[in-house]
PDB file of C-alpha atoms in Angstrom:
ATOM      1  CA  UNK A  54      53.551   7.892 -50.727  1.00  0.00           C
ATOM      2  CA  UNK A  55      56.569   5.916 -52.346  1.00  0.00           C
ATOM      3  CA  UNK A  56      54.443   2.776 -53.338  1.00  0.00           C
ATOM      4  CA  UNK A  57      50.869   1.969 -51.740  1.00  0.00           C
ATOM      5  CA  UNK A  58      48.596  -1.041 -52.277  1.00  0.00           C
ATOM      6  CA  UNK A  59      45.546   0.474 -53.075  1.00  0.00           C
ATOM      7  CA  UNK A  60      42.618  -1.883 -52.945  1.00  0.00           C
ATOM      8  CA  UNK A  61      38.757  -1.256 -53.766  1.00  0.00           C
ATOM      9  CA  UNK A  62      36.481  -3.603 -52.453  1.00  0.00           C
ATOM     10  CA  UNK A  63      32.207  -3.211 -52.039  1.00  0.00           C
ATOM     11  CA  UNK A  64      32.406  -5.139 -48.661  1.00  0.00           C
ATOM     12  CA  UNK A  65      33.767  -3.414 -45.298  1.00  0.00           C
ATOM     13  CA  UNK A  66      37.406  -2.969 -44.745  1.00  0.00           C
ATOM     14  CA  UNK A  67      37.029  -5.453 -41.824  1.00  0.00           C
ATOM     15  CA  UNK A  68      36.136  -8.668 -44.208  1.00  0.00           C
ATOM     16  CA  UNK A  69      39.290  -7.587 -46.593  1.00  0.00           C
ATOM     17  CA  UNK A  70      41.461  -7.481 -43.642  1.00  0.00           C
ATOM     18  CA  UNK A  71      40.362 -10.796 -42.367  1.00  0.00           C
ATOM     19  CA  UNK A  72      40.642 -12.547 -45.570  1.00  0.00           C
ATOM     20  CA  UNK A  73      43.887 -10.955 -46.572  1.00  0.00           C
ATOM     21  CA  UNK A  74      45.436 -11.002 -42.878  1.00  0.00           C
ATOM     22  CA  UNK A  75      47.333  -7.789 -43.998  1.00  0.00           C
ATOM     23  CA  UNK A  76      46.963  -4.251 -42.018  1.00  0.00           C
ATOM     24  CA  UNK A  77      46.213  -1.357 -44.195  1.00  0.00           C
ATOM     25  CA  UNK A  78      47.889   2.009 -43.153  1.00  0.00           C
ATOM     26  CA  UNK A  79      44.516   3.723 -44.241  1.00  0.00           C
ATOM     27  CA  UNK A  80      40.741   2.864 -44.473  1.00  0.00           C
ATOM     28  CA  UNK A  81      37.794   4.817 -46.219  1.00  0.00           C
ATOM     29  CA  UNK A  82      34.444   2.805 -45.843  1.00  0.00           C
ATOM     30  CA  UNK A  83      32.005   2.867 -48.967  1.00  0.00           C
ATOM     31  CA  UNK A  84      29.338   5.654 -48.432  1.00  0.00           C
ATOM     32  CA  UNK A  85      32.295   7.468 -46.433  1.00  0.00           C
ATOM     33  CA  UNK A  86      31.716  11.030 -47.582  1.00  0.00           C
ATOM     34  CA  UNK A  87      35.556  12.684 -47.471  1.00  0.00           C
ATOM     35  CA  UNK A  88      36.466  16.483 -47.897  1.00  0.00           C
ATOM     36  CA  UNK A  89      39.365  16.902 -50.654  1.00  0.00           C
ATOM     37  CA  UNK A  90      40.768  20.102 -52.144  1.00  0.00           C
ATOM     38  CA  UNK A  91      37.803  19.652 -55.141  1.00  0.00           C
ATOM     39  CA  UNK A  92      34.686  19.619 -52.569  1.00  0.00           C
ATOM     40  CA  UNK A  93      33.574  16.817 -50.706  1.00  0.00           C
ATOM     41  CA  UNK A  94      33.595  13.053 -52.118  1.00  0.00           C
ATOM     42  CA  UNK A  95      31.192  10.054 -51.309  1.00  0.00           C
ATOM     43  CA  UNK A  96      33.414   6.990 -51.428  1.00  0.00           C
ATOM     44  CA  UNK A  97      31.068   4.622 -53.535  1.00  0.00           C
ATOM     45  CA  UNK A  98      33.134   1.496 -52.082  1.00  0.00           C
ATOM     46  CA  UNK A  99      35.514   0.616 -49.432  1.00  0.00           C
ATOM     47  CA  UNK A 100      39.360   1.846 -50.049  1.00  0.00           C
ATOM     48  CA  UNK A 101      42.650   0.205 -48.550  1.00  0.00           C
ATOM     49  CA  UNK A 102      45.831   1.797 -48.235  1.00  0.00           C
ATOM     50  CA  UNK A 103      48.371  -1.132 -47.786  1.00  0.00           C
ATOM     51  CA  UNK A 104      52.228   0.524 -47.217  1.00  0.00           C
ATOM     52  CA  UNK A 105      54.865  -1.825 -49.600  1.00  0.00           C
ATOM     53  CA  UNK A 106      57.397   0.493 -49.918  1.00  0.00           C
ATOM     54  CA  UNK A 107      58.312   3.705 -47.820  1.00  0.00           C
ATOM     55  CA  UNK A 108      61.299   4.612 -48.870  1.00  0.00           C
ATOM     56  CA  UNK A 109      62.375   8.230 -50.627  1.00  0.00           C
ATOM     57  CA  UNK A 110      60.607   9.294 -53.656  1.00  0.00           C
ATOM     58  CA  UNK A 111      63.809   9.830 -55.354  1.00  0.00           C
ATOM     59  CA  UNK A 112      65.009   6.457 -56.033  1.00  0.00           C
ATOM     60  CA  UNK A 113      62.667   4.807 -58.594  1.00  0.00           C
ATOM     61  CA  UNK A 114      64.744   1.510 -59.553  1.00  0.00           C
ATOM     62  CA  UNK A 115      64.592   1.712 -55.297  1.00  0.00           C
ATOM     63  CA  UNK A 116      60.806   1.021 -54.743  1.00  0.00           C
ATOM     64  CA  UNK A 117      60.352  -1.222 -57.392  1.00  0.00           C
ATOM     65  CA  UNK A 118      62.523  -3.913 -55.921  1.00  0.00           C
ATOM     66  CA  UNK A 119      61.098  -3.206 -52.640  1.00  0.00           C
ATOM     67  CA  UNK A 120      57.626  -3.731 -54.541  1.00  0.00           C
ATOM     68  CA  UNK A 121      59.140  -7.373 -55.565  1.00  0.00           C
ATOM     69  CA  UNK A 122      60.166  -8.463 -52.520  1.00  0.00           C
ATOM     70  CA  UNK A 123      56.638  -7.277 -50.849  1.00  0.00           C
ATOM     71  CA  UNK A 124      54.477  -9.386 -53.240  1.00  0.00           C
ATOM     72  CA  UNK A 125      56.880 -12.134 -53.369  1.00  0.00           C
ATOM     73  CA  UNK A 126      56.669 -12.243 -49.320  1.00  0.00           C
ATOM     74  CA  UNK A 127      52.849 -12.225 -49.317  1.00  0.00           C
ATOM     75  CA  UNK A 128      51.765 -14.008 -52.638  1.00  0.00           C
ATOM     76  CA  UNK A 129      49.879 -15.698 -50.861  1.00  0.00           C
ATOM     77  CA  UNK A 130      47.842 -13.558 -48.649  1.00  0.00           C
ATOM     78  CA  UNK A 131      47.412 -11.210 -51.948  1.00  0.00           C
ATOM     79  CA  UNK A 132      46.106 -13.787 -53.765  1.00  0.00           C
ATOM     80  CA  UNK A 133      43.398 -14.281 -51.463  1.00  0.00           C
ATOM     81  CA  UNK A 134      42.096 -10.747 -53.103  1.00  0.00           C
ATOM     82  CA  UNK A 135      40.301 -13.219 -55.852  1.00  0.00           C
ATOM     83  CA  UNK A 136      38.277 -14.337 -53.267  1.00  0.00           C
ATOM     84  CA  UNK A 137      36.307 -10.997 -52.426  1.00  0.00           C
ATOM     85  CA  UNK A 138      34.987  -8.143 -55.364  1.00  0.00           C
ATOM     86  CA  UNK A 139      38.436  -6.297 -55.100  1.00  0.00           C
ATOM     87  CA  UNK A 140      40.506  -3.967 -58.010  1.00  0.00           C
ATOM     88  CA  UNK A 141      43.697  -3.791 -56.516  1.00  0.00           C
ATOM     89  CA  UNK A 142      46.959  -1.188 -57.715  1.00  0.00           C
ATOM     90  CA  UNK A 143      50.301  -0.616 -56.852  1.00  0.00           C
ATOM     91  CA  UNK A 144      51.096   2.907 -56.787  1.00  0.00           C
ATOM     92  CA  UNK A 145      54.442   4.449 -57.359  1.00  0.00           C
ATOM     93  CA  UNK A 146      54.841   7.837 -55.963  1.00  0.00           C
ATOM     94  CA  UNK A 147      57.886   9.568 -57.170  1.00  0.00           C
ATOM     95  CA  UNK A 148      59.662  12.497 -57.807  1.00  0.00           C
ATOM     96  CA  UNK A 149      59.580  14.200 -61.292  1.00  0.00           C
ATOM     97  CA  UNK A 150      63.389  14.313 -63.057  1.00  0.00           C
ATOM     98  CA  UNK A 151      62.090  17.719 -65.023  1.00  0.00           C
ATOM     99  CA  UNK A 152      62.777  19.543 -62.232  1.00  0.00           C
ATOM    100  CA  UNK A 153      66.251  20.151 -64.413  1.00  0.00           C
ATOM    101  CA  UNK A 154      66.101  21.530 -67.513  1.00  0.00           C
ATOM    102  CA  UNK A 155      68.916  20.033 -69.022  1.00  0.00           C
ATOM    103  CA  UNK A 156      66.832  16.809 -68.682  1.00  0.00           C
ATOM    104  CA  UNK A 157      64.757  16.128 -71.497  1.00  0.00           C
ATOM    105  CA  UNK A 158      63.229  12.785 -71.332  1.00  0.00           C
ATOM    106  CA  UNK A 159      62.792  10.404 -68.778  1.00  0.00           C
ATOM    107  CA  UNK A 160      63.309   6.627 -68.392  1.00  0.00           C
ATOM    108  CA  UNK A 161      61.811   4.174 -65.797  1.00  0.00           C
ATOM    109  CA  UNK A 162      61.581   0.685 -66.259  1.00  0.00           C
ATOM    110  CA  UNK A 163      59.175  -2.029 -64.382  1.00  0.00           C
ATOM    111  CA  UNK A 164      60.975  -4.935 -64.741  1.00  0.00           C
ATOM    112  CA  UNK A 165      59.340  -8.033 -65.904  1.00  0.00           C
ATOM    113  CA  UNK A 166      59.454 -10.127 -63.174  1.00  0.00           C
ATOM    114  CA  UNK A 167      57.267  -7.055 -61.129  1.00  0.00           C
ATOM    115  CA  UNK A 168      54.997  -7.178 -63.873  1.00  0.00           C
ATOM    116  CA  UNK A 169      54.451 -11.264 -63.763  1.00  0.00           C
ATOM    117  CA  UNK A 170      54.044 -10.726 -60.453  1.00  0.00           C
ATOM    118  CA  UNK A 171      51.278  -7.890 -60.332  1.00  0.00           C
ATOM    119  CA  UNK A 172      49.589  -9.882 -63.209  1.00  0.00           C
ATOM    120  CA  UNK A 173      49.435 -12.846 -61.583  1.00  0.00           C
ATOM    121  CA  UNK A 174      47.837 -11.059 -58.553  1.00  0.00           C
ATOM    122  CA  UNK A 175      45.298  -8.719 -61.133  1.00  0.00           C
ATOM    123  CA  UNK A 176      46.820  -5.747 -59.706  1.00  0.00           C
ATOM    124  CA  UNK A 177      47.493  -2.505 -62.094  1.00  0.00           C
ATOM    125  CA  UNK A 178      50.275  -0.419 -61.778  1.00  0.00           C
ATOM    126  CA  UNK A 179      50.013   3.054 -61.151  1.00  0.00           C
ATOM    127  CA  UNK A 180      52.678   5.798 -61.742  1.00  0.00           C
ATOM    128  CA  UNK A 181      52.951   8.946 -59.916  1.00  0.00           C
ATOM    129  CA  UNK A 182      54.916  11.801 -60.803  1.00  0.00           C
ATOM    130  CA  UNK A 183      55.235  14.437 -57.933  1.00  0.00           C
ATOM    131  CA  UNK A 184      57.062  18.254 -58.680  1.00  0.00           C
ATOM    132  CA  UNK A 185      60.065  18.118 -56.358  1.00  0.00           C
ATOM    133  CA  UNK A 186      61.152  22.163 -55.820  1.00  0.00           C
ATOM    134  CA  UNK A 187      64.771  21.434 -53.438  1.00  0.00           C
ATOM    135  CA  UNK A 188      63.289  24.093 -50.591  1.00  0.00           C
ATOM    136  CA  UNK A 189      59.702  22.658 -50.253  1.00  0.00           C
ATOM    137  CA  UNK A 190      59.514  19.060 -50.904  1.00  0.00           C
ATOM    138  CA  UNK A 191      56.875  17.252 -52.980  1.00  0.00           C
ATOM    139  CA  UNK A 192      54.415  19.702 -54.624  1.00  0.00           C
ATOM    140  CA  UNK A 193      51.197  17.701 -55.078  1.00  0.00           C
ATOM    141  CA  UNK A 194      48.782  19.358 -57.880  1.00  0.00           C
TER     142      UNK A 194
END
């Protein structure tokens, strides 16, 4: 999950899609009752998974201009999101630096022009940290 457009909306997937013209990589209707590690969940609105970045979880600086260029090439069709009852966020999925334990702080920066870009569009940003152990890829709490 590198970076996802995650978008909430009380209508049906199918009027988001339509409005939006985008394809989302993963739909869960509202009412949709979904098992997860914690029990199961009733989904109390629609959910949109929207792929904008599928590179590597190791390179940070990475998916963040591949975030840019994503909302830059569909402004547009993203702005349309004002249109319908939506909260929209980009979420960054990446991998931990603490894995090390010489390392003793961590620095990631969301560059200003990602941030004018996400504001002008309402959406949040999201960061996710993920465990990376060398033999066993992402560990996901």
């Amino acid at each position: 999950m590198p970076c996802i457009l995650w978008v909430t909306t009380p209508s049906d997937s199918e009027k988001l899609i339509q409005t939006i013209g985008l394809t989302p990589y993963k739909i869960i209707e509202k009412d949709s009752i979904v098992s997860t590690r914690e029990g199961e969940r009733k989904y109390d609105a629609t959910l949109c998974g929207f792929d904008v970045v599928t590179e590597n979880f190791t390179d940070f600086p990475t998916l963040v201009e591949g975030a840019i260029v994503f909302l830059e090439e569909h402004f547009e069709q993203l702005k349309k999101l004002k249109l319908l009852e939506t909260n929209s966020k980009l979420d960054f999925g990446f991998y931990t630096q603490f894995v090390d334990s010489k390392i003793v702080a961590q620095y990631d920066t969301i560059p200003n022009k990602l941030l004018k870009l996400a504001g002008e569009l309402g959406m949040d940003i999201e960061l996710s940290q993920y465990w990376y152990a060398e033999n066993e890829g992402a560990q996901l709490n």
